[in-house]
Coordinates of C-alpha atoms and ligand atoms in Angstrom, one line a residue:
M1 CA 16.2 -7.1 -10.5
K2 CA 14.3 -6.1 -7.4
K3 CA 14.2 -9.3 -5.3
I4 CA 11.0 -10.5 -3.7
A5 CA 11.2 -9.9 0.0
T6 CA 8.0 -11.6 1.2
T7 CA 4.7 -12.8 -0.3
Y8 CA 1.5 -12.7 1.6
S9 CA -1.9 -14.5 1.2
P10 CA -4.9 -12.4 2.0
P11 CA -6.2 -12.6 5.6
R12 CA -9.8 -13.3 6.5
G13 CA -12.2 -10.6 5.5
H14 CA -14.2 -8.2 7.6
W15 CA -16.9 -5.6 7.0
V16 CA -16.2 -1.8 7.0
G17 CA -19.6 -0.4 7.8
D18 CA -22.4 -2.3 6.0
G19 CA -21.1 -1.5 2.5
F20 CA -17.6 -2.8 2.2
P21 CA -16.5 -6.5 2.7
V22 CA -12.8 -6.0 2.7
R23 CA -9.6 -8.0 3.0
T24 CA -6.7 -6.0 4.5
L25 CA -3.9 -7.0 2.2
L26 CA -1.3 -4.6 3.7
S27 CA -1.2 -3.1 7.2
H28 CA 1.6 -1.1 8.7
E29 CA 0.5 -2.4 12.1
R30 CA 0.9 -6.0 11.0
M31 CA 4.0 -5.7 8.8
G32 CA 5.8 -2.8 10.4
A33 CA 5.8 0.8 9.0
R34 CA 9.5 0.5 8.3
N35 CA 8.7 -2.1 5.7
T36 CA 5.6 -0.6 4.3
S37 CA 6.4 3.2 4.3
P38 CA 5.0 5.3 2.8
F39 CA 2.0 2.9 2.5
L40 CA 0.0 2.3 5.6
L41 CA -2.9 0.1 4.4
I42 CA -4.4 -1.7 1.4
D43 CA -8.0 -2.7 1.8
Y44 CA -9.5 -4.7 -1.1
A45 CA -13.3 -4.7 -1.1
G46 CA -15.2 -7.4 -3.0
P47 CA -15.8 -8.4 -5.7
A48 CA -19.1 -8.7 -3.9
S49 CA -22.6 -8.7 -5.2
F50 CA -25.3 -6.5 -3.6
P51 CA -29.0 -6.9 -4.3
P52 CA -31.1 -3.8 -5.0
A53 CA -31.8 -1.9 -1.8
T54 CA -33.8 1.2 -0.6
S55 CA -31.3 2.4 2.0
R56 CA -27.7 3.2 1.2
R57 CA -24.9 1.0 2.5
G58 CA -21.5 2.2 3.6
V59 CA -19.8 4.1 6.4
G60 CA -21.2 7.1 8.1
P61 CA -19.3 10.2 9.2
H62 CA -15.8 9.5 10.6
P63 CA -12.6 11.5 10.9
H64 CA -9.1 11.1 9.5
R65 CA -5.8 13.0 10.2
G66 CA -2.2 12.8 9.1
F67 CA -2.4 10.8 5.8
E68 CA -4.2 10.3 2.5
T69 CA -6.9 7.9 1.5
V70 CA -7.0 6.8 -2.1
T71 CA -10.0 4.9 -3.4
L72 CA -9.9 3.1 -6.7
V73 CA -13.2 1.8 -8.0
F74 CA -13.1 -1.2 -10.4
Q75 CA -16.8 -2.2 -10.3
G76 CA -19.8 -0.4 -8.8
E77 CA -20.2 3.2 -7.8
L78 CA -19.4 5.2 -4.6
A79 CA -20.5 8.5 -3.2
H80 CA -18.3 10.5 -0.9
R81 CA -18.9 13.7 1.0
D82 CA -16.6 15.5 3.4
S83 CA -16.4 18.4 5.9
A84 CA -14.3 20.5 3.4
G85 CA -17.4 20.7 1.3
N86 CA -16.1 18.2 -1.3
G87 CA -17.9 15.2 -2.6
G88 CA -19.0 13.3 -5.6
V89 CA -19.7 10.0 -7.3
I90 CA -17.0 7.8 -8.7
G91 CA -17.5 4.7 -10.8
A92 CA -15.5 2.0 -12.6
G93 CA -12.0 3.3 -13.5
D94 CA -12.2 6.4 -11.4
V95 CA -10.1 7.3 -8.4
Q96 CA -10.7 9.6 -5.4
W97 CA -7.5 10.9 -3.8
M98 CA -8.3 12.5 -0.5
T99 CA -5.8 14.3 1.6
A100 CA -6.9 14.2 5.2
G101 CA -3.9 16.3 6.3
A102 CA -4.8 18.4 9.3
G103 CA -8.2 16.7 9.6
I104 CA -11.4 15.9 7.8
V105 CA -14.7 14.2 8.5
H106 CA -16.2 12.2 5.6
E107 CA -18.7 9.5 4.7
E108 CA -18.3 6.8 2.2
F109 CA -21.4 5.1 0.7
H110 CA -22.6 3.1 -2.3
S111 CA -24.0 5.7 -4.8
P112 CA -27.8 6.1 -4.9
A113 CA -28.0 4.5 -8.4
F114 CA -25.9 1.5 -7.3
T115 CA -28.0 1.1 -4.1
E116 CA -31.2 1.1 -6.2
Q117 CA -30.0 -1.2 -8.9
G118 CA -27.6 -3.4 -7.0
G119 CA -24.6 -5.0 -8.7
V120 CA -21.0 -6.0 -8.1
L121 CA -18.8 -3.8 -6.1
E122 CA -15.0 -4.0 -6.4
M123 CA -12.7 -1.4 -5.1
V124 CA -9.4 -0.8 -3.3
Q125 CA -8.6 1.8 -0.7
L126 CA -5.0 2.7 0.0
W127 CA -3.8 4.7 3.0
I128 CA -0.7 6.6 2.2
N129 CA 1.3 8.4 4.9
L130 CA 2.3 12.0 4.8
P131 CA 5.7 13.2 6.1
A132 CA 5.6 15.1 9.4
R133 CA 5.9 18.5 7.6
D134 CA 2.7 17.8 5.6
K135 CA 0.5 16.2 8.3
S136 CA -1.0 19.7 8.9
A137 CA -1.7 20.3 5.2
P138 CA -5.2 21.6 4.6
A139 CA -7.7 18.8 3.7
A140 CA -8.0 18.3 0.0
Y141 CA -9.8 16.2 -2.6
Q142 CA -8.7 15.1 -6.1
T143 CA -11.3 13.4 -8.3
L144 CA -9.4 11.5 -10.9
L145 CA -11.9 10.4 -13.5
S146 CA -10.9 7.5 -15.7
N147 CA -10.7 9.7 -18.8
R148 CA -7.9 11.7 -17.2
I149 CA -5.9 8.6 -16.3
P150 CA -3.4 7.8 -19.1
T151 CA -3.6 4.2 -20.4
I152 CA -0.3 3.0 -21.9
P153 CA -0.2 -0.1 -24.1
L154 CA 2.5 -2.6 -23.0
S155 CA 4.8 -4.2 -25.5
D156 CA 3.9 -7.3 -27.5
Q157 CA 0.2 -6.8 -26.6
S158 CA 0.9 -8.1 -23.1
G159 CA -1.6 -5.7 -21.6
E160 CA -2.1 -2.1 -20.6
L161 CA -1.0 0.1 -17.8
R162 CA -3.0 3.0 -16.3
I163 CA -0.9 5.7 -14.5
I164 CA -2.9 6.9 -11.6
A165 CA 0.1 8.5 -9.8
G166 CA 3.7 8.9 -10.7
E167 CA 5.1 8.2 -14.1
Y168 CA 5.8 5.5 -16.6
R169 CA 8.1 6.0 -19.6
G170 CA 7.8 9.7 -19.5
R171 CA 4.0 9.9 -19.1
R172 CA 2.6 11.2 -15.8
G173 CA -0.5 10.3 -13.9
P174 CA -2.9 13.0 -12.7
A175 CA -2.5 12.6 -8.9
R176 CA -0.7 15.2 -7.0
T177 CA 1.4 13.6 -4.3
F178 CA 3.4 14.9 -1.4
T179 CA 6.2 12.4 -1.7
P180 CA 7.4 10.4 -4.8
I181 CA 4.8 7.7 -5.4
N182 CA 3.8 5.5 -8.3
V183 CA 0.4 3.8 -8.5
W184 CA -0.1 1.8 -11.6
D185 CA -3.1 -0.3 -12.5
I186 CA -2.2 -3.1 -15.0
Q187 CA -4.5 -5.4 -17.0
A188 CA -2.4 -8.2 -18.3
E189 CA -3.4 -10.5 -21.2
P190 CA -3.1 -14.3 -21.0
G191 CA 0.5 -15.3 -21.5
G192 CA 1.6 -11.7 -21.4
R193 CA 5.2 -11.0 -20.2
I194 CA 5.8 -7.6 -18.8
A195 CA 9.1 -6.1 -17.6
L196 CA 8.8 -3.0 -15.6
D197 CA 11.4 -0.4 -14.6
L198 CA 10.9 0.8 -11.0
P199 CA 12.7 3.4 -9.0
E200 CA 15.8 2.4 -7.0
G201 CA 15.2 2.8 -3.3
H202 CA 11.4 2.8 -3.3
T203 CA 9.3 0.5 -1.2
T204 CA 7.5 -1.7 -3.8
F205 CA 4.4 -3.9 -3.6
V206 CA 2.7 -6.0 -6.3
V207 CA -1.0 -6.7 -5.6
V208 CA -2.8 -9.3 -7.8
L209 CA -6.5 -8.6 -7.7
S210 CA -7.6 -11.2 -10.2
G211 CA -5.9 -13.8 -12.4
T212 CA -2.6 -15.6 -11.8
V213 CA 0.8 -13.9 -12.2
L214 CA 4.3 -15.3 -12.0
L215 CA 6.6 -12.7 -10.4
N216 CA 10.3 -12.6 -11.3
G217 CA 10.0 -16.1 -12.6
S218 CA 9.7 -17.6 -9.2
D219 CA 6.6 -16.7 -7.1
I220 CA 3.0 -17.2 -8.1
L221 CA 0.5 -14.6 -6.9
R222 CA -3.3 -14.9 -7.3
D223 CA -6.5 -14.0 -5.6
A224 CA -5.6 -10.9 -3.7
G225 CA -2.0 -12.0 -3.2
L226 CA 0.6 -9.4 -2.3
A227 CA 4.4 -9.4 -2.7
S228 CA 6.8 -6.9 -1.2
L229 CA 10.1 -6.3 -3.1
E230 CA 13.4 -5.2 -1.9
R231 CA 14.2 -1.5 -2.2
S232 CA 17.4 -2.0 -4.2
G233 CA 17.2 -2.9 -7.8
T234 CA 15.1 -1.5 -10.6
T235 CA 13.3 -4.1 -12.6
I236 CA 10.6 -6.7 -12.0
E237 CA 9.1 -9.3 -14.4
L238 CA 5.5 -10.4 -14.6
E239 CA 4.0 -13.2 -16.5
A240 CA 0.3 -13.6 -16.6
N241 CA -1.1 -17.1 -16.8
N242 CA -4.5 -15.8 -17.6
R243 CA -6.1 -12.4 -17.8
A244 CA -5.0 -10.6 -14.7
R245 CA -5.4 -7.3 -13.0
L246 CA -2.7 -6.1 -10.7
L247 CA -1.6 -2.9 -8.9
I248 CA 2.0 -1.8 -8.7
L249 CA 2.7 0.5 -5.8
T250 CA 6.1 2.2 -5.2
G251 CA 7.0 5.0 -2.9
E252 CA 10.0 6.7 -1.4
P253 CA 10.1 5.6 2.3
I254 CA 9.3 8.2 4.9
D255 CA 11.9 7.6 7.6
E256 CA 9.9 8.9 10.5
P257 CA 8.1 7.2 13.4
V258 CA 4.6 6.1 12.7
V259 CA 2.0 6.0 15.5
G260 CA -1.5 5.0 14.2
Q261 CA -4.7 4.7 16.1
G262 CA -7.9 4.0 14.2
P263 CA -8.4 6.8 11.7
F264 CA -5.4 8.9 12.8
V265 CA -1.8 8.3 11.8
M266 CA 0.7 10.7 13.4
N267 CA 4.4 10.6 14.5
T268 CA 3.9 10.6 18.3
R269 CA 1.4 9.3 20.9
Q270 CA 0.9 12.9 22.0
E271 CA -0.2 13.9 18.5
I272 CA -2.7 11.0 18.5
Q273 CA -4.1 12.3 21.8
Q274 CA -4.4 15.7 20.3
A275 CA -6.2 14.3 17.3
I276 CA -8.7 12.5 19.5
S277 CA -9.4 15.6 21.6
D278 CA -9.5 17.9 18.5
F279 CA -12.1 15.6 16.9
R280 CA -14.2 15.4 20.1
E281 CA -14.2 19.2 20.3
G282 CA -15.4 19.6 16.8
R283 CA -12.2 21.0 15.3
F284 CA -12.3 18.7 12.3
G285 CA -15.5 20.4 11.0
L286 CA -18.8 18.8 10.3
L287 CA -20.6 17.3 7.3
E288 CA -23.4 19.5 6.2
R289 CA -26.7 17.9 6.5
Ligands
MN1 MN1 -12.6 7.0 5.7

């Protein structure tokens, strides 16, 4: 059994731009990158209701370097665009996996249709670190539409598991990752008991987005609750008290120094300074108008 290391209640929320009311469930700055690696951040936006509007809400052009941003949409619709010429709209069940790598400028908005119609927005953005050798990888973009994400029924009708990245029982998710990572999205049925086998040695987090879940028979997680588990051991047990949605994140730790500043995550302070000056001098490219 992987023992529970710590459980966390969600902190107070804040706005990212004018489109994303988020709670930062995990932060390498708050919890220490040694404990969270390879994960850097988990922002949970919503669920929040937006009335119809005429101008789009979101975050305008901003840079990233040195890691990946992974956006999972549960409700609502987002539109992305970046300086590598990539972009698109993702809706419920879809995932956008963006490698900032050497540097990218992008914008993140509600889609035109969602802006016009309004509705409920619910999404999660993960920041996943890259090892030093891959921080200069070319910027890239994977659109993982829900019909490409395998959904596996769990035993005894306890729920279902979507493999976004990594593998579960021999099935692989569509995301290409730089280091071994699992990102699973689980919908658990009321009363469902789920036992999961996880990799030995991986950093492991359980995030309960909705519903109430008993973890390892001892700790209750609900309402954006987060648990970190010890790296040793290979199994966890979940029991859903009602219908629940949760994310399981595991990753091989990257044993390197982490220096983050705003949208840049590098290994040294000098590399951060370099990122700031490269961005100022336009070396991250531009969004086409
Ligand atoms: Mn961004």
